[in-house]
Tab-separated table of C-alpha atoms and ligand atoms in Angstrom:
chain	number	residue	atom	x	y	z
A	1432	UNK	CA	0.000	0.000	0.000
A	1433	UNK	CA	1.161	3.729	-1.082
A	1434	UNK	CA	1.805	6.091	2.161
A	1435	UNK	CA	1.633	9.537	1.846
A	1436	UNK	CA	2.053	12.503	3.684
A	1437	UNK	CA	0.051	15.817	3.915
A	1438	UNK	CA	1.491	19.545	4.946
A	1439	UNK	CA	-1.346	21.981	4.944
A	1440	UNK	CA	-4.337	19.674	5.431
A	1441	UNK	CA	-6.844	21.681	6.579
A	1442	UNK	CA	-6.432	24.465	3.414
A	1443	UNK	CA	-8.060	24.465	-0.024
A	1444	UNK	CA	-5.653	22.537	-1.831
A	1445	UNK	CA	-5.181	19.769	1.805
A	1446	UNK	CA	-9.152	19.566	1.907
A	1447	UNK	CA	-8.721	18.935	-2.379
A	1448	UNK	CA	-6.217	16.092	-1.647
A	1449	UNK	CA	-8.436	14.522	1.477
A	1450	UNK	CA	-11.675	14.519	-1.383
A	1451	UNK	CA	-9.154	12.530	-3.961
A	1452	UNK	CA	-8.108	9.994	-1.043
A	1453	UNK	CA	-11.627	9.288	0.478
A	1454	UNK	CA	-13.709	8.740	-2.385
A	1455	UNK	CA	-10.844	6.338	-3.370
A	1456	UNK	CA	-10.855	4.675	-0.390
A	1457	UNK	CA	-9.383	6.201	2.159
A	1458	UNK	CA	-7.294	4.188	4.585
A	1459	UNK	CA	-8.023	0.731	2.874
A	1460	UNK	CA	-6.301	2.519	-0.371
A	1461	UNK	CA	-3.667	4.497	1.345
A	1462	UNK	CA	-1.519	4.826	4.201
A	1463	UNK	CA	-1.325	8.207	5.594
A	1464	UNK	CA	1.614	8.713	7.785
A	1465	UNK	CA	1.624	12.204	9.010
A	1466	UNK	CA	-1.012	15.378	8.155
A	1467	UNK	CA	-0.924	18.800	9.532
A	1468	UNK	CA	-2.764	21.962	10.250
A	1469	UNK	CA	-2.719	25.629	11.280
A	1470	UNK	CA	-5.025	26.349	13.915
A	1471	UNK	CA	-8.070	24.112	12.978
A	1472	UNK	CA	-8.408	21.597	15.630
A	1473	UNK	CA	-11.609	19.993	14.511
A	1474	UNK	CA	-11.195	19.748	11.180
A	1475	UNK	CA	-7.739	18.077	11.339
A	1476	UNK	CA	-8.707	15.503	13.748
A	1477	UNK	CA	-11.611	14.601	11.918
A	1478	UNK	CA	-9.171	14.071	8.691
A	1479	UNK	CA	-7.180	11.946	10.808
A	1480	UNK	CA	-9.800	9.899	11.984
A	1481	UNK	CA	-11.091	9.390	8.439
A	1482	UNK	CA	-7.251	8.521	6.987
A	1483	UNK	CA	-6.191	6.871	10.111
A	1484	UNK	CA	-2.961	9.048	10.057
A	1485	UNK	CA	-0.267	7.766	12.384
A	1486	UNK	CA	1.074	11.486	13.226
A	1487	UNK	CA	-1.198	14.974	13.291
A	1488	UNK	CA	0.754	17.933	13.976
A	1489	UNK	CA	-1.432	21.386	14.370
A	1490	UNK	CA	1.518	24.032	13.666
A	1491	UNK	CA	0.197	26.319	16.857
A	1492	UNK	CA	1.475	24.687	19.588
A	1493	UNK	CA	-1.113	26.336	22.220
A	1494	UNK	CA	-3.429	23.989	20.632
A	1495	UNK	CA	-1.695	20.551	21.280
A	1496	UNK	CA	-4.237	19.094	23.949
A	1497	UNK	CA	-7.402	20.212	22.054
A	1498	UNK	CA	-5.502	17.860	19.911
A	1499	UNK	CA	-5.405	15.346	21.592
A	1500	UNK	CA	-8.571	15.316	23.292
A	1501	UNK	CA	-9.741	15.324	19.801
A	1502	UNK	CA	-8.087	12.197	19.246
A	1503	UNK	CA	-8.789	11.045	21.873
A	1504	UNK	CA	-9.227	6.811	21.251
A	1505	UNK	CA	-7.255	6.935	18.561
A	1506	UNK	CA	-3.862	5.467	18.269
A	1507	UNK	CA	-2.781	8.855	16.770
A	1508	UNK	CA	-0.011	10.499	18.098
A	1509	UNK	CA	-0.529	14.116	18.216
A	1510	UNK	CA	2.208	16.656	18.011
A	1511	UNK	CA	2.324	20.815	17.704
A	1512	UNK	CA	4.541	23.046	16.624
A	1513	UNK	CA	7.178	23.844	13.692
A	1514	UNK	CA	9.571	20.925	15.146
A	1515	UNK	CA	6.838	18.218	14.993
A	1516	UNK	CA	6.169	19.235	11.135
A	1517	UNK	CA	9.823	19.188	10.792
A	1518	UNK	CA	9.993	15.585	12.644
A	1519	UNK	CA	6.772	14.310	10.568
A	1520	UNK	CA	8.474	15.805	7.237
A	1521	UNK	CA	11.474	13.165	7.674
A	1522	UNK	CA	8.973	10.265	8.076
A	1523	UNK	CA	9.574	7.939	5.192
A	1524	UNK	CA	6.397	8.238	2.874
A	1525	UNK	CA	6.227	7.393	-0.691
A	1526	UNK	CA	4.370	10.529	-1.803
A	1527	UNK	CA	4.344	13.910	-0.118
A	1528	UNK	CA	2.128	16.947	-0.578
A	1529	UNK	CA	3.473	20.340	-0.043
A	1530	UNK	CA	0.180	22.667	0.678
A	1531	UNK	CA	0.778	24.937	3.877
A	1532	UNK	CA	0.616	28.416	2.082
A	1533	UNK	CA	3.445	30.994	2.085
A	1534	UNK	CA	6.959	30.562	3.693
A	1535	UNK	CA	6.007	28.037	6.404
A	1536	UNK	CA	5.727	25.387	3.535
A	1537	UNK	CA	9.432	25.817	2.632
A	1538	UNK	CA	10.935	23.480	5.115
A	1539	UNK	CA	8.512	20.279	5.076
A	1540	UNK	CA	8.821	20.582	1.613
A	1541	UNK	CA	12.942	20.963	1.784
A	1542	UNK	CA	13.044	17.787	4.465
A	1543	UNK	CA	10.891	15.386	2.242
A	1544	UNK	CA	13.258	16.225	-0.736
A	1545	UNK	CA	16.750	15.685	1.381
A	1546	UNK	CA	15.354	12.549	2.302
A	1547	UNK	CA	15.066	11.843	-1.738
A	1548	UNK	CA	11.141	11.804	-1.087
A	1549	UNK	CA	8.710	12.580	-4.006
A	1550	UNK	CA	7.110	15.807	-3.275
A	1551	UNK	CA	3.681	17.156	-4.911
A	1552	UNK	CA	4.422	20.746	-4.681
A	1553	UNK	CA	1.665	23.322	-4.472
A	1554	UNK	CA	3.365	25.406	-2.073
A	1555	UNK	CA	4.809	27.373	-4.876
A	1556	UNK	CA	6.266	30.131	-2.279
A	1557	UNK	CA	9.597	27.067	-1.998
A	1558	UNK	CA	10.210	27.826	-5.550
A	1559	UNK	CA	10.267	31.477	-5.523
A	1560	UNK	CA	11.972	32.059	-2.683
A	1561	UNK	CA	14.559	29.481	-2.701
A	1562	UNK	CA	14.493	27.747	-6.014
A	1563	UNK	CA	18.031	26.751	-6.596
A	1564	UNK	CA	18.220	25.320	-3.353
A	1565	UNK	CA	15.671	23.287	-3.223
A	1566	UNK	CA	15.666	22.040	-7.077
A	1567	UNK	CA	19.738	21.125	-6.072
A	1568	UNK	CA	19.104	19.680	-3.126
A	1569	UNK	CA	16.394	17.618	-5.106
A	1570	UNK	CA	19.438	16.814	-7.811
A	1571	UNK	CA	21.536	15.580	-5.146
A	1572	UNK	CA	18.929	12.990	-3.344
A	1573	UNK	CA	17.305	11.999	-6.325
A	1574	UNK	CA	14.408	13.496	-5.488
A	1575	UNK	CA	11.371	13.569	-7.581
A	1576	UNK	CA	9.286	17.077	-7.585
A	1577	UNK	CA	6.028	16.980	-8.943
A	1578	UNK	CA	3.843	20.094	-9.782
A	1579	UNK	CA	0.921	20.639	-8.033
A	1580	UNK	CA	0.351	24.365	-9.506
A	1581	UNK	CA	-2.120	24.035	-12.181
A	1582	UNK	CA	-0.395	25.759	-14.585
A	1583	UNK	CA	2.886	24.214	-14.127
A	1584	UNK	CA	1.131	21.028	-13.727
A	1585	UNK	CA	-0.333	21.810	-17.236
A	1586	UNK	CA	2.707	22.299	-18.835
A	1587	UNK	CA	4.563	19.108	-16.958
A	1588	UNK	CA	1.771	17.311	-18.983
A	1589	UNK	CA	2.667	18.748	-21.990
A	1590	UNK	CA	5.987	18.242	-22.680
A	1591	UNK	CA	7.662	14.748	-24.113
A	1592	UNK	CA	8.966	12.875	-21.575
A	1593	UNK	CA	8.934	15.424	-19.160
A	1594	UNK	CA	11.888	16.957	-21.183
A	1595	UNK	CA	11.899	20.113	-22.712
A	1596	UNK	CA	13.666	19.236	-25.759
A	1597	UNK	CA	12.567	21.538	-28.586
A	1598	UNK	CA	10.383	23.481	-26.356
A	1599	UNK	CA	10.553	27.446	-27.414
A	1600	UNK	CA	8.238	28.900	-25.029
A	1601	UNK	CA	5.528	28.505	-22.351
A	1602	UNK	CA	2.932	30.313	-21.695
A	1603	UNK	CA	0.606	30.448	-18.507
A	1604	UNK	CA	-2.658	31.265	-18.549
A	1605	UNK	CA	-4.229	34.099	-15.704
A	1606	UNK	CA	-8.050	34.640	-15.131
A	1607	UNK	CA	-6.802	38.059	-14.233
A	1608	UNK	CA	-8.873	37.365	-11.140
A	1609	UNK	CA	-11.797	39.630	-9.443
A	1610	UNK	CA	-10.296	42.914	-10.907
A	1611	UNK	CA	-9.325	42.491	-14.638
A	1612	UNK	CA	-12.729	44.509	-16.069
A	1613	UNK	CA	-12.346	47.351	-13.312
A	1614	UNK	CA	-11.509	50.793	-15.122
A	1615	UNK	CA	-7.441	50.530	-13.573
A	1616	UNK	CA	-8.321	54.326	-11.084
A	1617	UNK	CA	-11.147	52.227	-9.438
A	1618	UNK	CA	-8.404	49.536	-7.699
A	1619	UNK	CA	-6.826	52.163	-5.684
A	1620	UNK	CA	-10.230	52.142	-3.838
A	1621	UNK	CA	-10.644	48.073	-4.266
A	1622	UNK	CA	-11.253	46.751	-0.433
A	1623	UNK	CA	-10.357	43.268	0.602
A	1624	UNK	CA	-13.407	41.450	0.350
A	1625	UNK	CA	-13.938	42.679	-3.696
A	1626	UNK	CA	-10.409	41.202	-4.077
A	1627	UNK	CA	-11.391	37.907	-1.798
A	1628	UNK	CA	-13.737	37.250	-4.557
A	1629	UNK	CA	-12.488	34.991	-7.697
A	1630	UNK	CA	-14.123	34.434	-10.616
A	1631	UNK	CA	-13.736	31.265	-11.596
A	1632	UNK	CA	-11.569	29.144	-9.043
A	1633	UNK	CA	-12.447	28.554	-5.182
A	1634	UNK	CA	-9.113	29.039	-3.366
A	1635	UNK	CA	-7.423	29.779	-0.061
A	1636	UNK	CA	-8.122	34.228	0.625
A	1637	UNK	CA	-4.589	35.037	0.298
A	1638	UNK	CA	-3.728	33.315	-3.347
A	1639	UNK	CA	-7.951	34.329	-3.958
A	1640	UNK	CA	-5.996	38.037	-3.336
A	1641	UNK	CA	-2.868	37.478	-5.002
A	1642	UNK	CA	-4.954	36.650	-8.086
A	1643	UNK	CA	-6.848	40.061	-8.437
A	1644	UNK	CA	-3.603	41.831	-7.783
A	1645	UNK	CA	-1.070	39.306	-10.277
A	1646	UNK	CA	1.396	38.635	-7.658
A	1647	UNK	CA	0.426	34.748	-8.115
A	1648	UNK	CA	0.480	35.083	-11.870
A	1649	UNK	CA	4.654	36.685	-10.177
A	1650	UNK	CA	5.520	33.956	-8.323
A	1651	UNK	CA	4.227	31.690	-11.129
A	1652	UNK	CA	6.399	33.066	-13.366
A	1653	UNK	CA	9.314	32.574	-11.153
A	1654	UNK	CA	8.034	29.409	-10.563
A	1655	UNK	CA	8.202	28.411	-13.911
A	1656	UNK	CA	11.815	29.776	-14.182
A	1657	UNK	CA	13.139	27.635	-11.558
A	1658	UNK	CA	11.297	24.587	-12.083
A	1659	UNK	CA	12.182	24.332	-15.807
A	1660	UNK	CA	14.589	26.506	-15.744
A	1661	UNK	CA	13.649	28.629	-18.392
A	1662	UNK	CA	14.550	32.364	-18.536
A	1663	UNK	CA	12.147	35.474	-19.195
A	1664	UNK	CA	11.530	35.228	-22.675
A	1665	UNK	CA	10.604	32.317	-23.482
A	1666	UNK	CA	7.801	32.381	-20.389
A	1667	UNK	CA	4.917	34.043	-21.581
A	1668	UNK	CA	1.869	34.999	-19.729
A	1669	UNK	CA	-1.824	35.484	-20.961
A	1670	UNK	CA	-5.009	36.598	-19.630
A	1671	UNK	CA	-7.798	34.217	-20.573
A	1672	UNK	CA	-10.775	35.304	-18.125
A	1673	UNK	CA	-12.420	31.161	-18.969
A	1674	UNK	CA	-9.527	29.689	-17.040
A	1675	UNK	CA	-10.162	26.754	-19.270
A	1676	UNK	CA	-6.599	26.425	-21.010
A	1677	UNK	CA	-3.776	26.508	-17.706
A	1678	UNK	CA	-1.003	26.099	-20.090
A	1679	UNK	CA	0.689	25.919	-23.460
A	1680	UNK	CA	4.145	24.659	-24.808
A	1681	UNK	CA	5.263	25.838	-27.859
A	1682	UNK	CA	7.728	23.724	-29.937
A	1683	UNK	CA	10.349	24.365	-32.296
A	1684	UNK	CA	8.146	23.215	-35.121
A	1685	UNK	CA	5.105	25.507	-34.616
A	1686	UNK	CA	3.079	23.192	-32.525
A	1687	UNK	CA	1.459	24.301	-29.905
A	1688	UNK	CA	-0.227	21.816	-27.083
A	1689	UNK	CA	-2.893	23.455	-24.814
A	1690	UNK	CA	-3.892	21.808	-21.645
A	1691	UNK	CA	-7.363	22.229	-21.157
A	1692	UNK	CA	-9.843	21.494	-17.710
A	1693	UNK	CA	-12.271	23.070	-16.010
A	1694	UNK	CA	-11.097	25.016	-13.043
A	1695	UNK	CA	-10.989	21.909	-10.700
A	1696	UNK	CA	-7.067	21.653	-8.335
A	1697	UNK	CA	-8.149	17.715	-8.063
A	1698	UNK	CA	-6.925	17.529	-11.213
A	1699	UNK	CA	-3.654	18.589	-11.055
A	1700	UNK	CA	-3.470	16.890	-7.115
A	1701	UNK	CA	-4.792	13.934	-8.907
A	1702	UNK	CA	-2.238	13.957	-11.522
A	1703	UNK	CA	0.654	14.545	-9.446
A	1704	UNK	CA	-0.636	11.800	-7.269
A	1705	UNK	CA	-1.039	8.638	-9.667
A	1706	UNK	CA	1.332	10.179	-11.968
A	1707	UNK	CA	3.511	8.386	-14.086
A	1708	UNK	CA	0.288	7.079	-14.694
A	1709	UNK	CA	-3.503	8.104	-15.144
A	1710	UNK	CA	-6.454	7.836	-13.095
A	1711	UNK	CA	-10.333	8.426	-13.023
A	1712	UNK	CA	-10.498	11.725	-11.196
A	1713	UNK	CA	-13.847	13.126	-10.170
A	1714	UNK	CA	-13.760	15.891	-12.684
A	1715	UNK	CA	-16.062	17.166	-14.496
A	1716	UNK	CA	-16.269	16.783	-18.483
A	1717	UNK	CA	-15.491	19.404	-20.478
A	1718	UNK	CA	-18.442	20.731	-22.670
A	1719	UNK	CA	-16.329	23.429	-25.465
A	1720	UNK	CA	-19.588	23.667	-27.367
A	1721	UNK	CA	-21.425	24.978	-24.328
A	1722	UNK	CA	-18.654	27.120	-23.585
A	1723	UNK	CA	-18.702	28.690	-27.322
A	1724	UNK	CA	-15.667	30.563	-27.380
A	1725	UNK	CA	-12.438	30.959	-25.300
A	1726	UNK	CA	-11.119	34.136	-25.182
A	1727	UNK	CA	-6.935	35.579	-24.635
A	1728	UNK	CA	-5.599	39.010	-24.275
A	1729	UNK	CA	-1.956	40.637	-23.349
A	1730	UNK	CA	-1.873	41.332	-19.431
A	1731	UNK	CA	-1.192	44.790	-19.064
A	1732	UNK	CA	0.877	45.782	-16.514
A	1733	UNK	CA	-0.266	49.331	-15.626
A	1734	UNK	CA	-3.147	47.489	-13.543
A	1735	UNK	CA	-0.854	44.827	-12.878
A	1736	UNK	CA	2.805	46.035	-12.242
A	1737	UNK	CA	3.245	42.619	-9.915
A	1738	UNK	CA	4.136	40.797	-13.148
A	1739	UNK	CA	6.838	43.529	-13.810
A	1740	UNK	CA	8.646	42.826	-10.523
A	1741	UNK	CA	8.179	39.141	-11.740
A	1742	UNK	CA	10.650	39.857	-14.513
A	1743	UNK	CA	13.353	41.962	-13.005
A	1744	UNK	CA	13.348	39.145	-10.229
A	1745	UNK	CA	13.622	36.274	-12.565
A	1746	UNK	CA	16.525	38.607	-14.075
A	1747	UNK	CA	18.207	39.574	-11.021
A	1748	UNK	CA	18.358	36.132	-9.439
A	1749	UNK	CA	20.033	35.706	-6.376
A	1750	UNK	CA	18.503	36.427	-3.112
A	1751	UNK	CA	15.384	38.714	-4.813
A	1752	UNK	CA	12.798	35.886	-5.331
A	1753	UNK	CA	12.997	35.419	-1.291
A	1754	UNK	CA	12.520	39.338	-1.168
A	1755	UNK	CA	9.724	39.512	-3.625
A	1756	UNK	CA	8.201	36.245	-1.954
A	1757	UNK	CA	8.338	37.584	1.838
A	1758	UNK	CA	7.569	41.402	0.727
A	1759	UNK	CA	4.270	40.256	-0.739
A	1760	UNK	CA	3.311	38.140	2.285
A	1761	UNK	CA	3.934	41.215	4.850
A	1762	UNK	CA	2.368	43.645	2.160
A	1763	UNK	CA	-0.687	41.239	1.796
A	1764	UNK	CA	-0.578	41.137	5.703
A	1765	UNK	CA	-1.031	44.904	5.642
A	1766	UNK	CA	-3.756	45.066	3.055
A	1767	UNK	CA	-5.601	42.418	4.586
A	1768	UNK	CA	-5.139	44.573	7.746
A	1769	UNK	CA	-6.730	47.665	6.164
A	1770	UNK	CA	-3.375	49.567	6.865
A	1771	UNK	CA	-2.479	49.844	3.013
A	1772	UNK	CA	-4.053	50.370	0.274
A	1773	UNK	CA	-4.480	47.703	-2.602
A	1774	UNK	CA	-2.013	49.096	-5.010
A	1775	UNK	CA	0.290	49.838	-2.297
A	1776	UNK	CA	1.260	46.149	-2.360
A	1777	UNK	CA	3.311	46.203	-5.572
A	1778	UNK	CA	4.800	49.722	-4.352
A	1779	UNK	CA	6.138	47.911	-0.969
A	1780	UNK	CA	7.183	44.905	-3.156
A	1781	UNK	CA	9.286	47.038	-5.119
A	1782	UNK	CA	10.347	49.082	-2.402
A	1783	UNK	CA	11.469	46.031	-0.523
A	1784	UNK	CA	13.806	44.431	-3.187
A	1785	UNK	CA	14.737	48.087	-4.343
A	1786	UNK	CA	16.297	47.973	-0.547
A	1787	UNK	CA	17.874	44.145	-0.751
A	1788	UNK	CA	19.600	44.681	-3.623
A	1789	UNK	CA	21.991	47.207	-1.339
A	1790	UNK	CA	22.195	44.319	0.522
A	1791	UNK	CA	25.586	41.851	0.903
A	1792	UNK	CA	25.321	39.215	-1.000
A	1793	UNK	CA	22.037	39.794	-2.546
A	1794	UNK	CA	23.487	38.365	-6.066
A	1795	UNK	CA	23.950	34.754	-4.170
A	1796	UNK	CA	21.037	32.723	-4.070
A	1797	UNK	CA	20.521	31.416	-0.431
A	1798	UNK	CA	21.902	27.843	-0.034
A	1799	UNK	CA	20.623	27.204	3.520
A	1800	UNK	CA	17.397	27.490	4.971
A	1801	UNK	CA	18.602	29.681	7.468
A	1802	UNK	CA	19.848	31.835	5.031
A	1803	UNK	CA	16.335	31.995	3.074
A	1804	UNK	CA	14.823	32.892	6.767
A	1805	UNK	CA	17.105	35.720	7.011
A	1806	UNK	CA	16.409	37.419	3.730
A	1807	UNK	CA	12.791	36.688	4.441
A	1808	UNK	CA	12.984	38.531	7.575
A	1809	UNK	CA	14.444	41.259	6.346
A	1810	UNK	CA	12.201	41.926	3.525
A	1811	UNK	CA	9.277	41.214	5.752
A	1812	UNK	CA	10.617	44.881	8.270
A	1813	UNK	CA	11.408	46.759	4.768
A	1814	UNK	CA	7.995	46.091	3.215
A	1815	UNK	CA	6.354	46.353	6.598
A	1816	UNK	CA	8.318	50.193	6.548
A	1817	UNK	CA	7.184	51.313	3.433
A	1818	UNK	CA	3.465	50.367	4.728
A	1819	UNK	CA	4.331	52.309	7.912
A	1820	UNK	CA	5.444	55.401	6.658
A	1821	UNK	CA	2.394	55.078	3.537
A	1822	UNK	CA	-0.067	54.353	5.709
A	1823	UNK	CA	-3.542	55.553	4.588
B	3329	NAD	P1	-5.063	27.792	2.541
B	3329	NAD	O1	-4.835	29.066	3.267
B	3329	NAD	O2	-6.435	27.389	2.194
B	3329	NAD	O3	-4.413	26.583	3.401
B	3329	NAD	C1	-3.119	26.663	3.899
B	3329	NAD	C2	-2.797	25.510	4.835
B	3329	NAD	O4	-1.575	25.823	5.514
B	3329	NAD	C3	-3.822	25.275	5.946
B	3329	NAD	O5	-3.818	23.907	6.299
B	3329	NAD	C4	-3.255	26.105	7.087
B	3329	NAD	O6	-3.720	25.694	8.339
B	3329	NAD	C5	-1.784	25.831	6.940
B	3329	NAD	N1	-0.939	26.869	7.493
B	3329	NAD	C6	-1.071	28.207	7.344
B	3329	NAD	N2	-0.056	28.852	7.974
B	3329	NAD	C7	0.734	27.888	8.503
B	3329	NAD	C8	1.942	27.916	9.260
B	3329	NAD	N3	2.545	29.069	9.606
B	3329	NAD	N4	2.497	26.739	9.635
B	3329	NAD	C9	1.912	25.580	9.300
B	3329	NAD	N5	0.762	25.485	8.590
B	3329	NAD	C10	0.183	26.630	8.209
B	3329	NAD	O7	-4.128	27.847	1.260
B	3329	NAD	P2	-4.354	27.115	-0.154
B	3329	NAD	O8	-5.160	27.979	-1.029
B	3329	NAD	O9	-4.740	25.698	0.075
B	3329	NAD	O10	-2.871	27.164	-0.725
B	3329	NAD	C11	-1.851	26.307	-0.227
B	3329	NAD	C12	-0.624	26.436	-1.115
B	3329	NAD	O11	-0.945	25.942	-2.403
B	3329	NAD	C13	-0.159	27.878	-1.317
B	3329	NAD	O12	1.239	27.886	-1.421
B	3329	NAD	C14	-0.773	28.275	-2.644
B	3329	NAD	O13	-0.027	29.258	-3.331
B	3329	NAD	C15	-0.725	26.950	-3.393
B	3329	NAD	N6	-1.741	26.808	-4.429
B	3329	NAD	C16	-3.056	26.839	-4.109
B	3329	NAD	C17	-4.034	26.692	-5.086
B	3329	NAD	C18	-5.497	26.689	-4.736
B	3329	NAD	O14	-6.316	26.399	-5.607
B	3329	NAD	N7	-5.900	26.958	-3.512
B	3329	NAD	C19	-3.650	26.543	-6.417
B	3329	NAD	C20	-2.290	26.507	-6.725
B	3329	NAD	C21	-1.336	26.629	-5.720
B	3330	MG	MG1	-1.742	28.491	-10.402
């Protein structure tokens, strides 16, 4: 029997993964070794009962016996805190999915890789803020990383033999999220629950968020560059409000494959969980004729400057994709907060990396995670500045 592992349970793309595993069978089809939380008690034990995990870990560690009175008569062991996701991480498992959302997802992620684990990434924050460190450390173990990122799933399932041979250019799709018809002066006045609102996919608040402003359509970019190591030009990116197509590889020889889907993550979960092979998914069929048309235009990046930044990071290199990555998180904190506006998040962004790159050692992509910590932290009091001082 296949064990797996989950990091980020309780969140959109967790509760995805626990839908996949219990209509196919839950425990009698799988063996799930360790899955965690945030905060949600209740919702994690009840997960465990249902998969019969052998470890839960809720991340807040003021919540460890609600734990395990939750668990109570189970032969669960229950655990808190960043060291018990860091123990659980280095269980052996044969498949491992990366889902906590933002930073706090690098380091399970970066432990099931050193132990040459096969990791279903969604937590695309690893890639973007330390990329080279954890595709090398991958290298080194033999590590396999799967993507759980629609898009990138989309073009993983495009290209021969996973290699990109002949390849030209991607290009990922973006539904240009709750704001792409606004006239661009409205968004300075755009609150947080008009950007909490996507139009076509049902996600976690903060990527729901990053989608209306582009900065996930920025770290996807990035994400793309590090995980096929492509540079800048030949990643394209284009608005297609239908988010039918996620993907497209262009080849040498004019072709162009699409991968098409309704707006479903089990499908890209469910790929990077039977994958090399195929399974029967609950997804539903796509009908192009009731559809009618499918519709593409060039972002523009006056109402979307995020995917600017996106390209003088993927340029710059180094330590800036940890800047960009931890600069959004604080400047998302501080819209969420009401203390900035919504286009002050790209302005902090920038402000923040505009401030690393004085930096030492800015030009050296961080090789530890320490290191990645450091330059998170530090981005994290620069952003959190700019908001200070342009508070509205
Ligand atoms: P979410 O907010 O719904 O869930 C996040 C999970 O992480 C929850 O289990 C939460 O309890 C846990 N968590 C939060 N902070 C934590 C911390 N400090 N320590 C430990 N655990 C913590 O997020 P989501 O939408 O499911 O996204 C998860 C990841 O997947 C993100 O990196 C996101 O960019 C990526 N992703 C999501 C989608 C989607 O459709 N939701 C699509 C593509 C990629
Ligand atoms: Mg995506």
């Amino acid at each position: 029997m296949r064990s797996l592992s989950i990091f980020g349970a309780t969140g959109s793309v967790g509760e995805s993964a626990f839908d996949l595993l219990t209509r196919a069978g839950g425990p009698d089809a799988y063996r799930t070794v360790a899955l965690t939380g945030g905060r949600n008690v209740a919702r994690l034990a009840e997960m465990t009962r249902a998969l019969q995990a052998e470890v839960a870990v809720i991340a807040d560690e003021t919540l460890l016996d609600d734990l395990r009175s939750a668990l109570a008569g189970t032969s669960t062991r229950a655990a808190a805190g960043e060291a018990a996701i860091d123990e659980a991480a280095r269980m052996p498992s044969d498949w491992s999915l990366s889902a906590i959302v933002g930073t706090a997802g690098l380091m399970p992620g970066l432990r099931v890789v050193e132990r040459g684990g096969t990791l279903a990434l969604a937590n695309k924050e690893s890639l973007v803020a330390a990329g080279p460190m954890l595709m090398g450390r991958a290298r080194a173990s033999g590590a396999t990383i799967l993507p759980v990122d629609s898009e990138h799933s989309a073009i993983f399932q495009c290209l021969e033999d996973g290699k990109l041979d002949h390849v030209e250019m991607v290009t990922l799709t973006a539904s240009g999220g709750a704001f792409r018809d606004w006239p661009v002066e409205r968004l300075v006045h755009a609150t947080v629950a008009e950007a909490s609102s996507h139009p076509n996919w049902s996600m976690g608040q903060r990527i729901t968020i990053d989608s209306a402003s582009m900065f996930n359509k920025a770290l996807e970019v990035i994400e793309a560059h590090e995980f096929f190591a492509l540079p800048n030009d030949r990643i394209r990116v284009l608005v297609h409000p239908e988010s039918i197509v996620h993907a497209m590889v262009t080849y040498a020889d004019g072709a162009t494959l699409a991968h098409m889907g309704p707006p479903d993550m089990r499908h890209a979960i469910g790929h990077a969980l039977h994958w090399p092979g195929r399974a029967r998914l609950p997804i539903a069929a796509l009908d192009l004729a009731a559809l009618g048309s499918l519709t593409f235009r060039a972002p523009d990046e006056e109402r979307w400057p995020a995917l600017r930044l996106a390209r003088e990071v993927v340029d710059q290199g180094g330590a800036a994709g940890a800047v960009l990555n931890a600069a959004k998180e604080q400047a998302l904190d501080d819209f969420m907060a009401g203390r900035i506006r919504f286009t002050d998040m790209a302005a902090a962004v920038e402000h923040a990396l505009d401030i690393g790159a004085g930096r030492p050692h800015f030009g050296d992509s961080p090789n530890t995670l320490d290191a990645v910590l450091d330059w998170d932290r530090a981005a994290r009091r620069d952003a959190a500045d700019w908001a200070a001082r342009n508070r509205r």
